mmCIF file of C-alpha atoms in Angstrom:
data_model
loop_
_atom_site.group_PDB
_atom_site.id
_atom_site.type_symbol
_atom_site.label_atom_id
_atom_site.label_comp_id
_atom_site.label_asym_id
_atom_site.label_seq_id
_atom_site.Cartn_x
_atom_site.Cartn_y
_atom_site.Cartn_z
ATOM 1 C CA UNK L 1 79.732 -3.954 -3.319
ATOM 2 C CA UNK L 2 78.425 -1.476 -5.878
ATOM 3 C CA UNK L 3 75.644 -2.670 -8.191
ATOM 4 C CA UNK L 4 76.398 -1.594 -11.761
ATOM 5 C CA UNK L 5 73.318 -0.833 -13.868
ATOM 6 C CA UNK L 6 72.521 -0.068 -17.509
ATOM 7 C CA UNK L 7 69.198 1.695 -18.121
ATOM 8 C CA UNK L 8 67.597 1.065 -21.520
ATOM 9 C CA UNK L 9 64.444 2.892 -22.608
ATOM 10 C CA UNK L 10 63.603 4.777 -25.789
ATOM 11 C CA UNK L 11 62.120 7.661 -23.775
ATOM 12 C CA UNK L 12 64.911 9.991 -22.690
ATOM 13 C CA UNK L 13 62.986 11.363 -19.714
ATOM 14 C CA UNK L 14 62.311 7.850 -18.409
ATOM 15 C CA UNK L 15 65.974 6.904 -18.750
ATOM 16 C CA UNK L 16 67.102 10.078 -17.041
ATOM 17 C CA UNK L 17 64.570 9.740 -14.238
ATOM 18 C CA UNK L 18 65.451 6.156 -13.433
ATOM 19 C CA UNK L 19 69.134 6.942 -13.778
ATOM 20 C CA UNK L 20 68.953 9.814 -11.288
ATOM 21 C CA UNK L 21 67.060 7.711 -8.744
ATOM 22 C CA UNK L 22 69.501 4.812 -8.966
ATOM 23 C CA UNK L 23 72.662 6.911 -9.091
ATOM 24 C CA UNK L 24 71.595 8.652 -5.895
ATOM 25 C CA UNK L 25 71.988 5.390 -3.999
ATOM 26 C CA UNK L 26 75.372 4.804 -2.336
ATOM 27 C CA UNK L 27 75.514 1.181 -3.509
ATOM 28 C CA UNK L 28 74.270 1.625 -7.096
ATOM 29 C CA UNK L 29 76.008 3.114 -10.131
ATOM 30 C CA UNK L 30 74.420 3.699 -13.540
ATOM 31 C CA UNK L 31 77.275 2.952 -15.934
ATOM 32 C CA UNK L 32 75.427 3.564 -19.222
ATOM 33 C CA UNK L 33 72.101 4.385 -20.857
ATOM 34 C CA UNK L 34 70.629 3.022 -24.078
ATOM 35 C CA UNK L 35 67.779 4.091 -26.348
ATOM 36 C CA UNK L 36 67.104 0.805 -28.143
ATOM 37 C CA UNK L 37 67.791 -2.912 -27.912
ATOM 38 C CA UNK L 38 70.979 -2.907 -29.935
ATOM 39 C CA UNK L 39 72.423 -0.086 -27.841
ATOM 40 C CA UNK L 40 71.468 -2.002 -24.704
ATOM 41 C CA UNK L 41 73.372 -5.089 -25.851
ATOM 42 C CA UNK L 42 76.394 -2.984 -26.800
ATOM 43 C CA UNK L 43 76.336 -1.245 -23.409
ATOM 44 C CA UNK L 44 76.194 -4.561 -21.558
ATOM 45 C CA UNK L 45 79.092 -5.935 -23.582
ATOM 46 C CA UNK L 46 81.167 -2.812 -22.944
ATOM 47 C CA UNK L 47 80.414 -2.192 -19.274
ATOM 48 C CA UNK L 48 79.561 -5.674 -17.921
ATOM 49 C CA UNK L 49 76.843 -4.417 -15.542
ATOM 50 C CA UNK L 50 75.152 -6.489 -12.872
ATOM 51 C CA UNK L 51 71.648 -5.439 -13.926
ATOM 52 C CA UNK L 52 70.068 -4.272 -17.184
ATOM 53 C CA UNK L 53 66.881 -2.266 -16.658
ATOM 54 C CA UNK L 54 65.193 -2.861 -20.004
ATOM 55 C CA UNK L 55 61.997 -1.587 -21.600
ATOM 56 C CA UNK L 56 59.999 -4.238 -23.468
ATOM 57 C CA UNK L 57 58.991 -2.131 -26.458
ATOM 58 C CA UNK L 58 61.852 -0.221 -28.131
ATOM 59 C CA UNK L 59 62.943 0.643 -31.675
ATOM 60 C CA UNK L 60 65.597 -1.132 -33.775
ATOM 61 C CA UNK L 61 65.488 -4.212 -31.527
ATOM 62 C CA UNK L 62 62.805 -4.779 -28.904
ATOM 63 C CA UNK L 63 63.518 -5.553 -25.278
ATOM 64 C CA UNK L 64 62.613 -9.230 -25.539
ATOM 65 C CA UNK L 65 65.193 -9.972 -28.209
ATOM 66 C CA UNK L 66 67.756 -7.848 -26.378
ATOM 67 C CA UNK L 67 67.044 -9.764 -23.157
ATOM 68 C CA UNK L 68 67.477 -13.066 -24.979
ATOM 69 C CA UNK L 69 70.914 -12.023 -26.243
ATOM 70 C CA UNK L 70 72.079 -10.544 -22.942
ATOM 71 C CA UNK L 71 70.933 -13.535 -20.880
ATOM 72 C CA UNK L 72 72.542 -15.987 -23.299
ATOM 73 C CA UNK L 73 75.873 -14.186 -23.347
ATOM 74 C CA UNK L 74 76.613 -13.580 -19.691
ATOM 75 C CA UNK L 75 75.614 -13.184 -16.073
ATOM 76 C CA UNK L 76 73.928 -9.780 -16.344
ATOM 77 C CA UNK L 77 70.458 -9.889 -14.816
ATOM 78 C CA UNK L 78 67.573 -8.359 -16.761
ATOM 79 C CA UNK L 79 64.770 -6.414 -15.127
ATOM 80 C CA UNK L 80 62.014 -5.570 -17.593
ATOM 81 C CA UNK L 81 59.979 -2.366 -17.685
ATOM 82 C CA UNK L 82 56.360 -2.786 -18.724
ATOM 83 C CA UNK L 83 52.995 -1.060 -18.544
ATOM 84 C CA UNK L 84 51.198 -4.439 -18.411
ATOM 85 C CA UNK L 85 49.079 -3.466 -21.366
ATOM 86 C CA UNK L 86 51.665 -5.529 -23.227
ATOM 87 C CA UNK L 87 50.642 -8.835 -21.679
ATOM 88 C CA UNK L 88 51.409 -10.785 -24.847
ATOM 89 C CA UNK L 89 55.066 -9.841 -24.420
ATOM 90 C CA UNK L 90 55.464 -10.687 -20.753
ATOM 91 C CA UNK L 91 55.717 -14.454 -21.056
ATOM 92 C CA UNK L 92 58.128 -14.152 -23.984
ATOM 93 C CA UNK L 93 60.324 -11.924 -21.847
ATOM 94 C CA UNK L 94 60.325 -14.472 -19.029
ATOM 95 C CA UNK L 95 61.311 -17.194 -21.471
ATOM 96 C CA UNK L 96 64.093 -14.955 -22.743
ATOM 97 C CA UNK L 97 65.584 -14.955 -19.247
ATOM 98 C CA UNK L 98 64.206 -11.849 -17.554
ATOM 99 C CA UNK L 99 64.411 -11.979 -13.771
ATOM 100 C CA UNK L 100 61.378 -9.805 -13.093
ATOM 101 C CA UNK L 101 59.191 -6.885 -14.056
ATOM 102 C CA UNK L 102 58.548 -3.317 -12.990
ATOM 103 C CA UNK L 103 55.720 -1.015 -13.950
ATOM 104 C CA UNK L 104 56.785 2.192 -15.686
ATOM 105 C CA UNK L 105 55.161 4.163 -12.850
ATOM 106 C CA UNK L 106 57.072 2.235 -10.178
ATOM 107 C CA UNK L 107 57.702 4.077 -6.918
ATOM 108 C CA UNK L 108 61.230 5.273 -6.189
ATOM 109 C CA UNK L 109 61.791 2.882 -3.272
ATOM 110 C CA UNK L 110 60.398 -0.083 -5.199
ATOM 111 C CA UNK L 111 62.721 0.624 -8.126
ATOM 112 C CA UNK L 112 65.782 0.676 -5.883
ATOM 113 C CA UNK L 113 64.639 -2.449 -4.028
ATOM 114 C CA UNK L 114 64.021 -4.316 -7.282
ATOM 115 C CA UNK L 115 67.492 -3.576 -8.628
ATOM 116 C CA UNK L 116 69.102 -4.735 -5.395
ATOM 117 C CA UNK L 117 67.019 -7.921 -5.271
ATOM 118 C CA UNK L 118 67.806 -8.887 -8.855
ATOM 119 C CA UNK L 119 71.496 -8.017 -8.461
ATOM 120 C CA UNK L 120 71.649 -10.344 -5.446
ATOM 121 C CA UNK L 121 70.633 -13.245 -7.655
ATOM 122 C CA UNK L 122 66.974 -13.369 -6.667
ATOM 123 C CA UNK L 123 63.980 -12.783 -8.892
ATOM 124 C CA UNK L 124 61.321 -10.132 -8.578
ATOM 125 C CA UNK L 125 58.408 -12.516 -8.342
ATOM 126 C CA UNK L 126 55.376 -10.837 -6.806
ATOM 127 C CA UNK L 127 52.712 -13.501 -6.204
ATOM 128 C CA UNK L 128 49.924 -11.047 -7.048
ATOM 129 C CA UNK L 129 51.369 -10.137 -10.441
ATOM 130 C CA UNK L 130 54.069 -12.269 -11.998
ATOM 131 C CA UNK L 131 52.801 -15.688 -10.942
ATOM 132 C CA UNK L 132 49.328 -14.963 -12.320
ATOM 133 C CA UNK L 133 50.814 -13.806 -15.607
ATOM 134 C CA UNK L 134 52.926 -16.936 -15.907
ATOM 135 C CA UNK L 135 49.918 -19.100 -15.109
ATOM 136 C CA UNK L 136 47.848 -17.360 -17.772
ATOM 137 C CA UNK L 137 50.361 -17.804 -20.542
ATOM 138 C CA UNK L 138 51.581 -21.292 -19.718
ATOM 139 C CA UNK L 139 47.956 -22.461 -19.626
ATOM 140 C CA UNK L 140 47.793 -21.836 -23.370
ATOM 141 C CA UNK L 141 50.174 -24.701 -24.068
ATOM 142 C CA UNK L 142 49.501 -28.352 -23.319
ATOM 143 C CA UNK L 143 51.590 -29.342 -20.293
ATOM 144 C CA UNK L 144 54.143 -32.112 -20.564
ATOM 145 C CA UNK L 145 54.200 -34.883 -17.966
ATOM 146 C CA UNK L 146 56.353 -33.822 -14.991
ATOM 147 C CA UNK L 147 58.466 -36.953 -15.396
ATOM 148 C CA UNK L 148 59.798 -35.602 -18.685
ATOM 149 C CA UNK L 149 61.872 -32.994 -16.925
ATOM 150 C CA UNK L 150 61.350 -33.227 -13.207
ATOM 151 C CA UNK L 151 62.542 -36.813 -12.703
ATOM 152 C CA UNK L 152 65.943 -35.447 -11.663
ATOM 153 C CA UNK L 153 64.345 -33.853 -8.594
ATOM 154 C CA UNK L 154 63.665 -35.597 -5.304
ATOM 155 C CA UNK L 155 60.113 -35.625 -3.960
ATOM 156 C CA UNK L 156 60.969 -32.855 -1.507
ATOM 157 C CA UNK L 157 62.585 -30.768 -4.258
ATOM 158 C CA UNK L 158 59.458 -31.150 -6.398
ATOM 159 C CA UNK L 159 57.348 -30.013 -3.464
ATOM 160 C CA UNK L 160 59.663 -27.036 -3.027
ATOM 161 C CA UNK L 161 59.249 -26.189 -6.704
ATOM 162 C CA UNK L 162 55.473 -26.426 -6.353
ATOM 163 C CA UNK L 163 55.542 -23.934 -3.485
ATOM 164 C CA UNK L 164 57.888 -21.589 -5.371
ATOM 165 C CA UNK L 165 55.358 -21.584 -8.202
ATOM 166 C CA UNK L 166 52.675 -20.526 -5.741
ATOM 167 C CA UNK L 167 54.722 -17.425 -4.974
ATOM 168 C CA UNK L 168 55.830 -18.436 -1.483
ATOM 169 C CA UNK L 169 58.978 -16.940 0.045
ATOM 170 C CA UNK L 170 61.689 -19.121 1.563
ATOM 171 C CA UNK L 171 60.307 -18.416 5.039
ATOM 172 C CA UNK L 172 56.803 -19.443 3.974
ATOM 173 C CA UNK L 173 58.109 -22.591 2.291
ATOM 174 C CA UNK L 174 60.037 -23.459 5.454
ATOM 175 C CA UNK L 175 56.854 -23.138 7.498
ATOM 176 C CA UNK L 176 54.862 -25.239 5.034
ATOM 177 C CA UNK L 177 57.454 -28.026 4.961
ATOM 178 C CA UNK L 178 58.339 -27.707 8.664
ATOM 179 C CA UNK L 179 62.043 -27.291 7.947
ATOM 180 C CA UNK L 180 64.598 -24.519 8.412
ATOM 181 C CA UNK L 181 65.088 -21.683 5.930
ATOM 182 C CA UNK L 182 68.621 -22.965 5.392
ATOM 183 C CA UNK L 183 67.191 -26.309 4.260
ATOM 184 C CA UNK L 184 64.778 -24.522 1.923
ATOM 185 C CA UNK L 185 67.644 -22.531 0.405
ATOM 186 C CA UNK L 186 69.427 -25.812 -0.246
ATOM 187 C CA UNK L 187 66.333 -27.290 -1.907
ATOM 188 C CA UNK L 188 65.852 -24.172 -4.059
ATOM 189 C CA UNK L 189 69.507 -24.218 -5.092
ATOM 190 C CA UNK L 190 69.240 -27.906 -6.007
ATOM 191 C CA UNK L 191 66.109 -27.279 -8.073
ATOM 192 C CA UNK L 192 67.747 -24.484 -10.053
ATOM 193 C CA UNK L 193 70.995 -26.400 -10.557
ATOM 194 C CA UNK L 194 69.417 -29.704 -11.582
ATOM 195 C CA UNK L 195 67.021 -28.044 -14.028
ATOM 196 C CA UNK L 196 69.627 -25.632 -15.382
ATOM 197 C CA UNK L 197 67.639 -22.521 -14.427
ATOM 198 C CA UNK L 198 68.791 -18.965 -13.757
ATOM 199 C CA UNK L 199 66.340 -18.056 -11.008
ATOM 200 C CA UNK L 200 62.933 -18.546 -9.394
ATOM 201 C CA UNK L 201 61.052 -16.956 -12.287
ATOM 202 C CA UNK L 202 62.252 -19.668 -14.647
ATOM 203 C CA UNK L 203 61.469 -22.259 -11.987
ATOM 204 C CA UNK L 204 57.852 -21.063 -11.917
ATOM 205 C CA UNK L 205 57.651 -21.335 -15.704
ATOM 206 C CA UNK L 206 58.886 -24.933 -15.577
ATOM 207 C CA UNK L 207 56.417 -25.793 -12.802
ATOM 208 C CA UNK L 208 53.499 -24.649 -14.946
ATOM 209 C CA UNK L 209 54.812 -25.977 -18.250
ATOM 210 C CA UNK L 210 55.328 -29.462 -16.883
ATOM 211 C CA UNK L 211 51.925 -29.544 -15.249
ATOM 212 C CA UNK L 212 53.390 -29.774 -11.723
ATOM 213 C CA UNK L 213 51.198 -26.769 -10.956
ATOM 214 C CA UNK L 214 47.923 -26.142 -12.742
ATOM 215 C CA UNK L 215 46.724 -22.578 -13.329
ATOM 216 C CA UNK L 216 43.800 -21.655 -11.135
ATOM 217 C CA UNK L 217 44.133 -24.675 -8.899
ATOM 218 C CA UNK L 218 45.796 -24.417 -5.528
ATOM 219 C CA UNK L 219 47.765 -27.199 -3.975
#
């Protein structure tokens, strides 16, 4: 299956560079480019891509608002581009529905891998980067009791969510819970379905917001 991608960045050289890298892959096709948020939304509506590679800071409409619209309207997955000197925008982008982040100076292989991962329905959740950012920003708000939202989950599903929030992979969760990876996949699917979430990134946000996981404290 070919992964259809829209690349949105206000810098023409960045768009062209990413487009050339992705188009060179046998399983990826860049179907459109956009120079601002409004163009990105229009391109997604016209071409129905699988992934929107979207810069956070753009003219006319910024990437966060564009991500919010795209994620609300359809199944297109959003992969944000950031320099991480825009930390104040990262959490907002996650809340808008972004499935992950890439640095602007991302390596060629990492760019291709990220697009494939997000297109497959997973999230680009690097424990060393994204989880720490989520922890930092969710710690600014007072957590709600887990029972407010997590009561629909079984005890094992809550434990699975806790481990997701720690950045563990399915294989690592399986080892921690002493179950098969297939069982973990079932638990993860149940967590996302019951909480009405798009992916693991949003699951991590919920884990921190509800106080199930506390920033800076392992467990």
